[in-house]
């Protein structure tokens, strides 16, 4: 079964600083990888996704992520954070099954991002 | 296009009662998935429905059930509520995208989440 590890429970960065959130997955084949963001009291918003092709993917709000098969990682990055980026970030892996489409998403435990002025 | 809507947004019940939550997917989406989010267990998959059929199921007791209607709207039901059922219940509707990498075509489902229903069991 697939699994996702987000080793950092809470990260604090200064506004304007760069950000990297770590995500490691475990799955026997090429996974479908996603990063979601959740603001307090809200649902999940998709930031970006990887399903094939270029290993560096661009998302919304200036985020990008790089898929590294050799390290089983899909780390999220942003060159300069804004106060509005404070939220909880979830990495997820999905498995594609032919004739069935996407199987369930398996989520990491999330990383809470705090931005200090 | 309107997003995924969930009703009600907040709900308070007592132990032993049952509850029904509703989810309306994005127009044209035929798959609806349900997730439970708690501080202790994080986000856990409950089940997925496609064309009125349960296509996938997570590891939850039989007290948790769902259904999907012909218009793709979905409901989930929790019977005999327990304190531990207090959670944010998220619904996601999905659409299949097809992309091309070189000459290879790939498909994947992108899930769009609703705002959730916050269930509190007293």
PDB file of N, CA and C in Angstrom, chain A residues 62-104:
ATOM      1  N   UNK A  62       2.567  30.756  -7.072  1.00  0.00           N
ATOM      2  CA  UNK A  62       4.022  30.813  -7.106  1.00  0.00           C
ATOM      3  C   UNK A  62       4.729  29.582  -6.559  1.00  0.00           C
ATOM      4  N   UNK A  63       3.995  28.510  -6.299  1.00  0.00           N
ATOM      5  CA  UNK A  63       4.597  27.279  -5.779  1.00  0.00           C
ATOM      6  C   UNK A  63       5.095  26.390  -6.917  1.00  0.00           C
ATOM      7  N   UNK A  64       6.115  25.616  -6.618  1.00  0.00           N
ATOM      8  CA  UNK A  64       6.597  24.603  -7.527  1.00  0.00           C
ATOM      9  C   UNK A  64       7.005  23.376  -6.706  1.00  0.00           C
ATOM     10  N   UNK A  65       7.109  22.251  -7.377  1.00  0.00           N
ATOM     11  CA  UNK A  65       7.534  21.022  -6.692  1.00  0.00           C
ATOM     12  C   UNK A  65       8.347  20.199  -7.669  1.00  0.00           C
ATOM     13  N   UNK A  66       9.275  19.441  -7.120  1.00  0.00           N
ATOM     14  CA  UNK A  66      10.125  18.605  -7.955  1.00  0.00           C
ATOM     15  C   UNK A  66       9.980  17.147  -7.562  1.00  0.00           C
ATOM     16  N   UNK A  67       9.679  16.319  -8.528  1.00  0.00           N
ATOM     17  CA  UNK A  67       9.569  14.882  -8.327  1.00  0.00           C
ATOM     18  C   UNK A  67      10.951  14.261  -8.507  1.00  0.00           C
ATOM     19  N   UNK A  68      11.415  13.581  -7.480  1.00  0.00           N
ATOM     20  CA  UNK A  68      12.708  12.896  -7.563  1.00  0.00           C
ATOM     21  C   UNK A  68      12.466  11.414  -7.274  1.00  0.00           C
ATOM     22  N   UNK A  69      12.458  10.652  -8.342  1.00  0.00           N
ATOM     23  CA  UNK A  69      12.151   9.228  -8.209  1.00  0.00           C
ATOM     24  C   UNK A  69      13.190   8.520  -7.341  1.00  0.00           C
ATOM     25  N   UNK A  70      14.457   8.876  -7.505  1.00  0.00           N
ATOM     26  CA  UNK A  70      15.520   8.181  -6.777  1.00  0.00           C
ATOM     27  C   UNK A  70      15.416   8.392  -5.272  1.00  0.00           C
ATOM     28  N   UNK A  71      14.815   9.512  -4.885  1.00  0.00           N
ATOM     29  CA  UNK A  71      14.675   9.818  -3.463  1.00  0.00           C
ATOM     30  C   UNK A  71      13.241   9.624  -2.980  1.00  0.00           C
ATOM     31  N   UNK A  72      12.353   9.210  -3.871  1.00  0.00           N
ATOM     32  CA  UNK A  72      10.928   9.064  -3.523  1.00  0.00           C
ATOM     33  C   UNK A  72      10.417  10.335  -2.848  1.00  0.00           C
ATOM     34  N   UNK A  73      10.757  11.461  -3.439  1.00  0.00           N
ATOM     35  CA  UNK A  73      10.368  12.721  -2.815  1.00  0.00           C
ATOM     36  C   UNK A  73       9.616  13.612  -3.797  1.00  0.00           C
ATOM     37  N   UNK A  74       8.849  14.500  -3.220  1.00  0.00           N
ATOM     38  CA  UNK A  74       8.082  15.481  -4.011  1.00  0.00           C
ATOM     39  C   UNK A  74       7.979  16.720  -3.145  1.00  0.00           C
ATOM     40  N   UNK A  75       9.073  17.452  -3.028  1.00  0.00           N
ATOM     41  CA  UNK A  75       9.147  18.602  -2.129  1.00  0.00           C
ATOM     42  C   UNK A  75       8.540  19.842  -2.768  1.00  0.00           C
ATOM     43  N   UNK A  76       7.868  20.595  -1.941  1.00  0.00           N
ATOM     44  CA  UNK A  76       7.203  21.825  -2.384  1.00  0.00           C
ATOM     45  C   UNK A  76       8.096  23.014  -2.068  1.00  0.00           C
ATOM     46  N   UNK A  77       8.180  23.947  -3.013  1.00  0.00           N
ATOM     47  CA  UNK A  77       9.056  25.101  -2.801  1.00  0.00           C
ATOM     48  C   UNK A  77       8.359  26.386  -3.216  1.00  0.00           C
ATOM     49  N   UNK A  78       8.815  27.459  -2.580  1.00  0.00           N
ATOM     50  CA  UNK A  78       8.387  28.793  -2.998  1.00  0.00           C
ATOM     51  C   UNK A  78       9.549  29.733  -2.701  1.00  0.00           C
ATOM     52  N   UNK A  79       9.942  30.556  -3.668  1.00  0.00           N
ATOM     53  CA  UNK A  79      11.125  31.396  -3.473  1.00  0.00           C
ATOM     54  C   UNK A  79      10.939  32.501  -2.433  1.00  0.00           C
ATOM     55  N   UNK A  80       9.719  33.002  -2.286  1.00  0.00           N
ATOM     56  CA  UNK A  80       9.500  34.107  -1.364  1.00  0.00           C
ATOM     57  C   UNK A  80       8.070  34.010  -0.827  1.00  0.00           C
ATOM     58  N   UNK A  81       7.937  33.731   0.468  1.00  0.00           N
ATOM     59  CA  UNK A  81       6.596  33.519   1.021  1.00  0.00           C
ATOM     60  C   UNK A  81       5.946  34.839   1.405  1.00  0.00           C
ATOM     61  N   UNK A  82       4.624  34.793   1.387  1.00  0.00           N
ATOM     62  CA  UNK A  82       3.802  35.948   1.743  1.00  0.00           C
ATOM     63  C   UNK A  82       2.999  35.572   2.977  1.00  0.00           C
ATOM     64  N   UNK A  83       2.569  36.560   3.744  1.00  0.00           N
ATOM     65  CA  UNK A  83       1.831  36.265   4.969  1.00  0.00           C
ATOM     66  C   UNK A  83       0.597  35.409   4.671  1.00  0.00           C
ATOM     67  N   UNK A  84       0.027  35.585   3.483  1.00  0.00           N
ATOM     68  CA  UNK A  84      -1.178  34.834   3.127  1.00  0.00           C
ATOM     69  C   UNK A  84      -0.908  33.355   2.873  1.00  0.00           C
ATOM     70  N   UNK A  85       0.366  32.962   2.839  1.00  0.00           N
ATOM     71  CA  UNK A  85       0.698  31.541   2.637  1.00  0.00           C
ATOM     72  C   UNK A  85       0.559  30.725   3.920  1.00  0.00           C
ATOM     73  N   UNK A  86       0.351  31.395   5.046  1.00  0.00           N
ATOM     74  CA  UNK A  86       0.191  30.667   6.302  1.00  0.00           C
ATOM     75  C   UNK A  86      -1.036  29.766   6.212  1.00  0.00           C
ATOM     76  N   UNK A  87      -0.808  28.477   6.398  1.00  0.00           N
ATOM     77  CA  UNK A  87      -1.876  27.489   6.218  1.00  0.00           C
ATOM     78  C   UNK A  87      -1.294  26.116   6.531  1.00  0.00           C
ATOM     79  N   UNK A  88      -2.091  25.100   6.301  1.00  0.00           N
ATOM     80  CA  UNK A  88      -1.593  23.727   6.434  1.00  0.00           C
ATOM     81  C   UNK A  88      -1.454  23.133   5.040  1.00  0.00           C
ATOM     82  N   UNK A  89      -0.353  22.447   4.836  1.00  0.00           N
ATOM     83  CA  UNK A  89      -0.043  21.910   3.517  1.00  0.00           C
ATOM     84  C   UNK A  89       0.001  20.385   3.582  1.00  0.00           C
ATOM     85  N   UNK A  90      -0.669  19.781   2.621  1.00  0.00           N
ATOM     86  CA  UNK A  90      -0.752  18.326   2.582  1.00  0.00           C
ATOM     87  C   UNK A  90      -0.209  17.799   1.262  1.00  0.00           C
ATOM     88  N   UNK A  91       0.638  16.810   1.379  1.00  0.00           N
ATOM     89  CA  UNK A  91       1.113  16.069   0.219  1.00  0.00           C
ATOM     90  C   UNK A  91       0.258  14.806   0.105  1.00  0.00           C
ATOM     91  N   UNK A  92      -0.045  14.404  -1.113  1.00  0.00           N
ATOM     92  CA  UNK A  92      -0.884  13.222  -1.291  1.00  0.00           C
ATOM     93  C   UNK A  92      -0.415  12.415  -2.490  1.00  0.00           C
ATOM     94  N   UNK A  93      -0.623  11.126  -2.406  1.00  0.00           N
ATOM     95  CA  UNK A  93      -0.295  10.238  -3.525  1.00  0.00           C
ATOM     96  C   UNK A  93      -1.564   9.532  -3.968  1.00  0.00           C
ATOM     97  N   UNK A  94      -1.747   9.457  -5.268  1.00  0.00           N
ATOM     98  CA  UNK A  94      -2.890   8.759  -5.822  1.00  0.00           C
ATOM     99  C   UNK A  94      -2.391   7.665  -6.736  1.00  0.00           C
ATOM    100  N   UNK A  95      -3.154   6.627  -6.821  1.00  0.00           N
ATOM    101  CA  UNK A  95      -2.779   5.482  -7.647  1.00  0.00           C
ATOM    102  C   UNK A  95      -3.783   5.349  -8.773  1.00  0.00           C
ATOM    103  N   UNK A  96      -3.295   5.190  -9.953  1.00  0.00           N
ATOM    104  CA  UNK A  96      -4.190   5.036 -11.095  1.00  0.00           C
ATOM    105  C   UNK A  96      -4.432   3.562 -11.358  1.00  0.00           C
ATOM    106  N   UNK A  97      -5.667   3.210 -11.464  1.00  0.00           N
ATOM    107  CA  UNK A  97      -6.001   1.859 -11.849  1.00  0.00           C
ATOM    108  C   UNK A  97      -6.778   1.922 -13.150  1.00  0.00           C
ATOM    109  N   UNK A  98      -6.278   1.226 -14.159  1.00  0.00           N
ATOM    110  CA  UNK A  98      -6.965   1.256 -15.448  1.00  0.00           C
ATOM    111  C   UNK A  98      -8.358   0.684 -15.282  1.00  0.00           C
ATOM    112  N   UNK A  99      -9.288   1.245 -16.001  1.00  0.00           N
ATOM    113  CA  UNK A  99     -10.704   0.882 -15.935  1.00  0.00           C
ATOM    114  C   UNK A  99     -11.397   1.398 -14.682  1.00  0.00           C
ATOM    115  N   UNK A 100     -10.631   1.878 -13.735  1.00  0.00           N
ATOM    116  CA  UNK A 100     -11.252   2.361 -12.512  1.00  0.00           C
ATOM    117  C   UNK A 100     -10.930   3.822 -12.236  1.00  0.00           C
ATOM    118  N   UNK A 101      -9.918   4.317 -12.932  1.00  0.00           N
ATOM    119  CA  UNK A 101      -9.557   5.690 -12.644  1.00  0.00           C
ATOM    120  C   UNK A 101      -8.737   5.792 -11.380  1.00  0.00           C
ATOM    121  N   UNK A 102      -8.723   6.968 -10.839  1.00  0.00           N
ATOM    122  CA  UNK A 102      -7.884   7.213  -9.675  1.00  0.00           C
ATOM    123  C   UNK A 102      -8.392   6.473  -8.454  1.00  0.00           C
ATOM    124  N   UNK A 103      -7.511   5.774  -7.831  1.00  0.00           N
ATOM    125  CA  UNK A 103      -7.874   5.194  -6.552  1.00  0.00           C
ATOM    126  C   UNK A 103      -7.813   6.304  -5.518  1.00  0.00           C
ATOM    127  N   UNK A 104      -8.106   5.987  -4.290  1.00  0.00           N
ATOM    128  CA  UNK A 104      -8.145   6.971  -3.219  1.00  0.00           C
ATOM    129  C   UNK A 104      -6.831   7.725  -3.105  1.00  0.00           C
TER     130      UNK A 104
END
